[in-house]
Short mmCIF file of C-alpha atoms in Angstrom, two decimals:
data_model
loop_
_atom_site.label_atom_id
_atom_site.label_comp_id
_atom_site.label_asym_id
_atom_site.label_seq_id
_atom_site.Cartn_x
_atom_site.Cartn_y
_atom_site.Cartn_z
CA MET A 1 -17.03 6.93 54.45
CA ILE A 2 -14.81 6.87 51.64
CA SER A 3 -16.32 8.01 48.38
CA ILE A 4 -15.78 6.81 44.64
CA ARG A 5 -14.29 10.35 44.00
CA GLN A 6 -11.65 10.01 46.60
CA PHE A 7 -10.65 6.57 45.11
CA ARG A 8 -10.35 8.24 41.69
CA TYR A 9 -8.51 11.35 43.07
CA PHE A 10 -5.98 9.04 44.73
CA VAL A 11 -5.26 6.89 41.83
CA GLU A 12 -5.08 9.93 39.73
CA VAL A 13 -2.42 11.50 41.92
CA VAL A 14 -0.28 8.43 41.84
CA ASP A 15 -0.60 7.85 38.19
CA ALA A 16 0.35 11.61 37.54
CA GLY A 17 3.16 11.60 39.79
CA SER A 18 2.31 14.96 41.67
CA TYR A 19 -0.61 16.70 42.97
CA SER A 20 -0.19 19.62 40.43
CA ARG A 21 -0.41 17.53 37.32
CA ALA A 22 -3.26 15.46 38.79
CA ALA A 23 -5.19 18.62 39.67
CA GLU A 24 -4.75 20.04 36.09
CA LYS A 25 -6.10 16.66 34.76
CA LEU A 26 -9.09 16.55 37.25
CA TYR A 27 -9.96 20.22 36.63
CA ILE A 28 -9.81 20.89 40.49
CA ALA A 29 -7.67 23.15 42.64
CA GLN A 30 -4.59 21.71 44.12
CA SER A 31 -5.54 22.70 47.62
CA ALA A 32 -9.06 20.95 47.08
CA LEU A 33 -7.10 17.83 45.83
CA SER A 34 -4.83 17.81 48.90
CA ARG A 35 -7.68 18.16 51.23
CA GLN A 36 -9.48 15.20 49.78
CA ILE A 37 -6.41 12.98 50.03
CA LYS A 38 -5.90 13.96 53.79
CA GLU A 39 -9.60 13.07 54.40
CA LEU A 40 -9.03 9.89 52.66
CA GLU A 41 -5.93 9.12 54.86
CA THR A 42 -7.96 9.95 58.19
CA GLU A 43 -10.72 7.67 56.94
CA VAL A 44 -8.42 4.71 56.59
CA GLN A 45 -6.26 5.68 59.41
CA ALA A 46 -2.99 5.28 57.41
CA LEU A 47 -0.36 7.50 55.84
CA LEU A 48 -0.68 6.65 52.03
CA LEU A 49 1.46 9.16 50.52
CA THR A 50 4.71 10.92 51.10
CA ARG A 51 5.81 13.91 49.13
CA ASP A 52 8.61 16.74 48.89
CA ALA A 53 8.82 19.62 46.60
CA ARG A 54 9.28 17.41 43.47
CA HIS A 55 7.70 14.11 43.63
CA ILE A 56 5.46 11.64 45.64
CA GLU A 57 5.97 8.31 46.84
CA LEU A 58 3.56 5.52 47.81
CA THR A 59 3.94 4.22 51.48
CA PRO A 60 3.59 0.30 51.92
CA ALA A 61 -0.16 1.10 53.02
CA GLY A 62 -0.48 3.45 50.05
CA GLN A 63 0.76 0.84 47.57
CA ILE A 64 -1.91 -1.86 48.81
CA PHE A 65 -4.57 0.88 48.67
CA TYR A 66 -3.36 1.99 45.11
CA GLU A 67 -3.63 -1.47 43.83
CA ARG A 68 -6.92 -2.27 45.34
CA ALA A 69 -8.50 1.09 44.44
CA LYS A 70 -7.56 0.44 40.77
CA ARG A 71 -9.32 -2.84 40.71
CA ILE A 72 -12.38 -1.37 42.31
CA LEU A 73 -12.49 1.47 39.87
CA GLU A 74 -12.25 -0.93 36.96
CA ASP A 75 -14.80 -2.99 38.27
CA ILE A 76 -17.36 -0.16 38.60
CA ASP A 77 -16.46 1.03 35.16
CA GLU A 78 -17.17 -2.44 33.81
CA THR A 79 -20.38 -2.53 35.83
CA VAL A 80 -21.60 0.72 34.43
CA ARG A 81 -20.65 -0.37 30.72
CA GLN A 82 -22.43 -3.71 31.09
CA THR A 83 -25.60 -1.93 32.67
CA ARG A 84 -25.60 0.73 30.00
CA HIS A 85 -25.54 -2.00 27.26
CA VAL A 86 -28.65 -3.68 28.96
CA GLY A 87 -30.09 -0.64 29.33
CA GLN A 88 -30.04 0.30 25.70
CA GLY A 89 -31.29 -2.86 24.74
CA ALA A 90 -28.15 -4.87 24.41
CA GLN A 91 -29.98 -8.14 24.76
CA GLY A 92 -30.56 -10.77 22.13
CA ILE A 93 -29.00 -12.75 19.39
CA ILE A 94 -26.24 -11.38 16.96
CA ARG A 95 -26.12 -13.35 13.74
CA LEU A 96 -22.44 -13.41 12.70
CA LEU A 97 -21.55 -14.73 9.14
CA HIS A 98 -17.89 -15.56 8.15
CA SER A 99 -16.65 -16.59 4.65
CA SER A 100 -15.11 -20.17 4.27
CA SER A 101 -11.77 -18.29 3.72
CA VAL A 102 -12.02 -16.61 7.12
CA THR A 103 -11.20 -19.23 9.50
CA LEU A 104 -12.31 -18.66 13.29
CA THR A 105 -8.77 -18.77 14.51
CA PRO A 106 -8.01 -19.13 18.40
CA ALA A 107 -7.12 -15.48 18.41
CA ILE A 108 -10.46 -14.34 16.88
CA GLY A 109 -12.38 -16.86 19.11
CA ALA A 110 -10.64 -15.23 22.03
CA VAL A 111 -11.85 -11.91 21.15
CA LEU A 112 -15.42 -13.09 20.57
CA ASN A 113 -15.16 -14.76 23.97
CA ARG A 114 -14.05 -11.46 25.78
CA LEU A 115 -16.91 -9.51 23.86
CA LEU A 116 -19.51 -12.07 25.13
CA ALA A 117 -18.15 -11.25 28.84
CA GLN A 118 -18.70 -7.68 28.06
CA PHE A 119 -22.13 -8.15 26.71
CA PRO A 120 -23.79 -10.59 29.02
CA GLY A 121 -27.21 -10.31 27.32
CA VAL A 122 -25.84 -11.13 23.95
CA THR A 123 -25.85 -14.72 22.10
CA LEU A 124 -24.01 -15.25 19.02
CA ASP A 125 -25.38 -17.34 16.25
CA VAL A 126 -22.40 -18.03 14.01
CA SER A 127 -22.61 -19.57 10.47
CA LYS A 128 -20.83 -19.57 6.91
CA GLY A 129 -21.76 -17.29 4.09
CA SER A 130 -20.01 -16.34 0.82
CA SER A 131 -18.20 -13.02 1.04
CA GLU A 132 -20.47 -11.51 -1.78
CA ASN A 133 -23.58 -12.70 -0.40
CA GLN A 134 -23.20 -11.59 3.25
CA ALA A 135 -23.75 -8.05 2.28
CA ALA A 136 -27.21 -8.89 0.91
CA ASP A 137 -28.01 -11.16 3.82
CA ILE A 138 -26.98 -8.16 6.29
CA GLU A 139 -28.94 -5.36 4.40
CA GLU A 140 -32.13 -7.74 4.10
CA GLY A 141 -32.10 -8.44 7.82
CA ARG A 142 -31.18 -11.89 7.68
CA ALA A 143 -27.69 -11.55 9.45
CA ASP A 144 -26.10 -8.53 11.51
CA LEU A 145 -22.30 -8.85 10.83
CA GLY A 146 -20.04 -10.60 8.61
CA LEU A 147 -16.31 -11.33 8.27
CA VAL A 148 -15.43 -11.33 4.59
CA ARG A 149 -12.26 -11.56 2.52
CA LEU A 150 -12.00 -8.67 0.52
CA PRO A 151 -12.56 -7.35 -2.05
CA THR A 152 -16.48 -7.37 -2.31
CA LEU A 153 -17.77 -6.35 -5.72
CA ARG A 154 -21.32 -5.25 -5.21
CA LYS A 155 -21.86 -2.08 -3.54
CA HIS A 156 -24.74 -1.83 -0.98
CA ALA A 157 -25.69 1.78 0.27
CA ASN A 158 -26.72 0.52 3.58
CA ILE A 159 -23.69 -1.51 4.38
CA VAL A 160 -20.35 -0.52 5.90
CA VAL A 161 -17.17 -2.37 5.17
CA ARG A 162 -14.20 -1.84 7.51
CA GLU A 163 -10.70 -3.44 7.07
CA LEU A 164 -9.83 -5.55 10.07
CA PHE A 165 -6.44 -7.27 9.52
CA THR A 166 -4.07 -8.34 6.85
CA GLU A 167 -3.23 -12.14 6.42
CA LYS A 168 -0.35 -13.89 4.71
CA LEU A 169 -1.21 -15.94 1.72
CA VAL A 170 0.38 -19.32 0.96
CA VAL A 171 0.15 -22.11 -1.76
CA ALA A 172 -1.69 -25.36 -0.67
CA VAL A 173 -0.63 -28.45 -2.32
CA SER A 174 -0.98 -32.16 -1.78
CA SER A 175 1.74 -34.04 -0.12
CA ALA A 176 1.77 -36.21 -3.17
CA SER A 177 2.66 -33.18 -5.38
CA PRO A 178 6.15 -32.52 -6.56
CA LEU A 179 5.59 -29.14 -5.26
CA ALA A 180 5.41 -30.47 -1.79
CA ALA A 181 9.09 -30.38 -1.41
CA LEU A 182 9.45 -26.67 -1.83
CA GLN A 183 9.80 -24.21 0.92
CA ARG A 184 8.92 -21.07 -1.21
CA THR A 185 7.69 -20.45 -4.53
CA THR A 186 6.19 -17.39 -6.48
CA ILE A 187 2.79 -16.80 -8.36
CA ALA A 188 4.47 -16.80 -11.60
CA ALA A 189 5.85 -20.29 -11.07
CA LEU A 190 2.34 -21.57 -10.80
CA ARG A 191 1.52 -20.79 -14.26
CA ASP A 192 0.99 -24.36 -15.41
CA GLU A 193 -0.70 -25.70 -12.15
CA ALA A 194 -4.44 -26.50 -12.18
CA PHE A 195 -6.41 -24.33 -9.43
CA VAL A 196 -9.31 -25.95 -7.56
CA SER A 197 -10.72 -22.47 -6.96
CA ILE A 198 -11.65 -20.29 -9.81
CA PRO A 199 -13.67 -17.00 -9.23
CA HIS A 200 -17.28 -16.47 -9.99
CA LYS A 201 -17.76 -13.67 -12.44
CA ASP A 202 -20.25 -11.82 -9.85
CA ARG A 203 -18.36 -12.56 -6.71
CA GLY A 204 -15.42 -11.03 -5.00
CA GLY A 205 -13.59 -12.82 -2.11
CA LEU A 206 -10.40 -14.95 -2.05
CA SER A 207 -10.72 -16.66 -5.58
CA TYR A 208 -11.20 -13.20 -7.14
CA LEU A 209 -8.19 -11.73 -5.14
CA VAL A 210 -6.14 -14.69 -6.35
CA ALA A 211 -7.18 -14.40 -9.96
CA GLY A 212 -6.02 -10.73 -9.73
CA LEU A 213 -2.71 -11.76 -8.38
CA CYS A 214 -2.28 -14.35 -11.28
CA LEU A 215 -3.20 -11.78 -13.80
CA ALA A 216 -0.58 -9.57 -12.51
CA GLN A 217 2.00 -12.23 -13.45
CA GLY A 218 0.43 -12.53 -16.91
CA PHE A 219 -1.95 -15.67 -16.63
CA PHE A 220 -5.28 -16.38 -15.44
CA PRO A 221 -5.39 -19.59 -13.04
CA LYS A 222 -6.14 -22.83 -14.99
CA ALA A 223 -9.24 -24.70 -13.54
CA ALA A 224 -8.96 -28.09 -12.30
CA ARG A 225 -11.43 -30.61 -13.15
CA ALA A 226 -12.88 -30.58 -9.57
CA LEU A 227 -13.54 -27.01 -8.30
CA SER A 228 -14.75 -25.56 -4.89
CA ARG A 229 -14.64 -22.09 -3.37
CA LYS A 230 -15.36 -23.64 0.14
CA THR A 231 -12.96 -25.36 2.53
CA SER A 232 -13.83 -28.65 0.97
CA GLN A 233 -11.15 -27.30 -1.69
CA LEU A 234 -8.51 -28.39 0.94
CA ASN A 235 -9.93 -31.96 0.49
CA LEU A 236 -9.61 -31.81 -3.35
CA ILE A 237 -6.08 -30.53 -2.77
CA GLU A 238 -5.35 -33.42 -0.45
CA ALA A 239 -6.62 -35.80 -3.25
CA ASN A 240 -3.95 -34.14 -5.58
CA MET A 241 -6.70 -32.62 -8.02
CA GLY A 242 -5.07 -29.26 -8.09
CA ILE A 243 -3.59 -26.54 -5.97
CA ALA A 244 -4.96 -23.19 -4.30
CA ILE A 245 -3.74 -19.96 -2.92
CA VAL A 246 -5.19 -19.73 0.50
CA PRO A 247 -4.74 -17.71 3.62
CA ASP A 248 -2.13 -18.93 6.04
CA SER A 249 -4.81 -19.55 8.90
CA MET A 250 -6.51 -22.44 6.73
CA ARG A 251 -3.36 -24.51 7.98
CA LEU A 252 -5.62 -24.76 11.07
CA VAL A 253 -8.56 -26.79 9.15
CA ALA A 254 -6.35 -28.56 6.67
CA PRO A 255 -6.33 -32.44 6.38
CA PRO A 256 -3.17 -34.17 7.01
CA GLY A 257 -2.25 -34.58 3.42
CA VAL A 258 -2.00 -31.01 2.71
CA ARG A 259 1.33 -29.03 2.61
CA PHE A 260 1.75 -25.21 2.54
CA ILE A 261 4.49 -23.30 0.60
CA ALA A 262 5.29 -19.66 1.34
CA LEU A 263 5.07 -16.90 -1.08
CA PRO A 264 7.29 -13.65 -1.42
CA ASP A 265 5.83 -10.96 0.94
CA GLU A 266 5.18 -8.52 -1.85
CA GLU A 267 2.69 -10.79 -3.47
CA SER A 268 1.17 -12.76 -0.50
CA HIS A 269 -1.26 -10.52 1.42
CA SER A 270 -5.02 -10.46 1.59
CA VAL A 271 -7.33 -8.33 4.02
CA VAL A 272 -10.24 -9.64 6.20
CA GLY A 273 -13.09 -7.04 6.56
CA LEU A 274 -16.06 -6.66 8.81
CA ILE A 275 -19.34 -5.70 7.25
CA SER A 276 -22.26 -4.23 9.14
CA PRO A 277 -25.42 -2.30 8.74
CA ARG A 278 -25.11 1.41 8.43
CA ALA A 279 -28.04 1.94 10.75
CA ALA A 280 -27.58 -0.81 13.25
CA SER A 281 -29.65 -1.45 16.32
CA GLY A 282 -27.92 -0.15 19.65
CA MET A 283 -26.79 -3.70 20.48
CA VAL A 284 -25.41 -4.45 17.17
CA ALA A 285 -23.51 -1.06 16.91
CA ALA A 286 -22.13 -1.38 20.40
CA PHE A 287 -21.06 -4.94 19.62
CA THR A 288 -19.54 -3.86 16.51
CA GLU A 289 -17.47 -1.01 17.67
CA ALA A 290 -16.14 -3.23 20.52
CA PHE A 291 -15.15 -5.98 17.99
CA VAL A 292 -13.41 -3.55 15.79
CA ARG A 293 -11.60 -2.17 18.71
CA GLU A 294 -10.66 -5.52 19.91
CA MET A 295 -9.51 -6.66 16.49
CA ASN A 296 -7.38 -3.51 15.95
CA ALA A 297 -5.67 -4.17 19.27
CA LEU A 298 -4.88 -7.69 18.29
CA ALA A 299 -3.41 -6.65 14.83
CA THR A 300 -1.29 -4.12 16.44
CA THR A 301 0.26 -6.65 18.86
CA ASP A 302 0.88 -9.17 16.14
#
């Protein structure tokens, strides 16, 4: 009967390209590895590999066996991982918050979908919360994870903040605004415009970041007569009550009467972070690490 070990040995030999390199990685003698492959070939009654002094080659039968063996090993690893999650208590609800300025884009949605497949015992409860209040909600046990627009101003000893990805900022204006005809602008050129989002003195997040960018250009954003730090600011912009500097992903949720103007790269970036409890439960900790891993991989491929 073929063993899982023989599957792994065979795949390792093919991936390494030689018996000697595979034996080094597997920490076994080359003669023992060769014997295992011979026993495997005897069991399947087919020649799987040919080799000379320098390299090995897959036979047609070996190519089929290699492809199937890799899939089987991946399925086994995934089964073990999911079983471990459940065995460690990875069942229950994870309460995920996100700020209004962190849009749950299709890319983030795809990551969450993959994670739910990896954690079959987990259900997500997703809701909105301001970047600044999320940390308190998590520290006091009302939520488990939070997606925030950095910076956050308050420090919480029991909360960890990790950067996930960087996103471009753009200027959102009404299609009725004279600015709507522009393809690009600068923050300095917005000095006389009214902003529908002004920072709260005790809160960080997007409005705080934007105020800092404006101050770097020598002015503080002038407040419009109607203000909002929520996605409703896009409705105020559509009504031509003012403008806002927002993440590019807000195009996905903007009403049709809003236009977006590009900013120079050097003054148009913001960072999305993930906040989590320092001493998370096994389920939350495992989900958090997997989420960070997936988001880092996503940022690398963008």
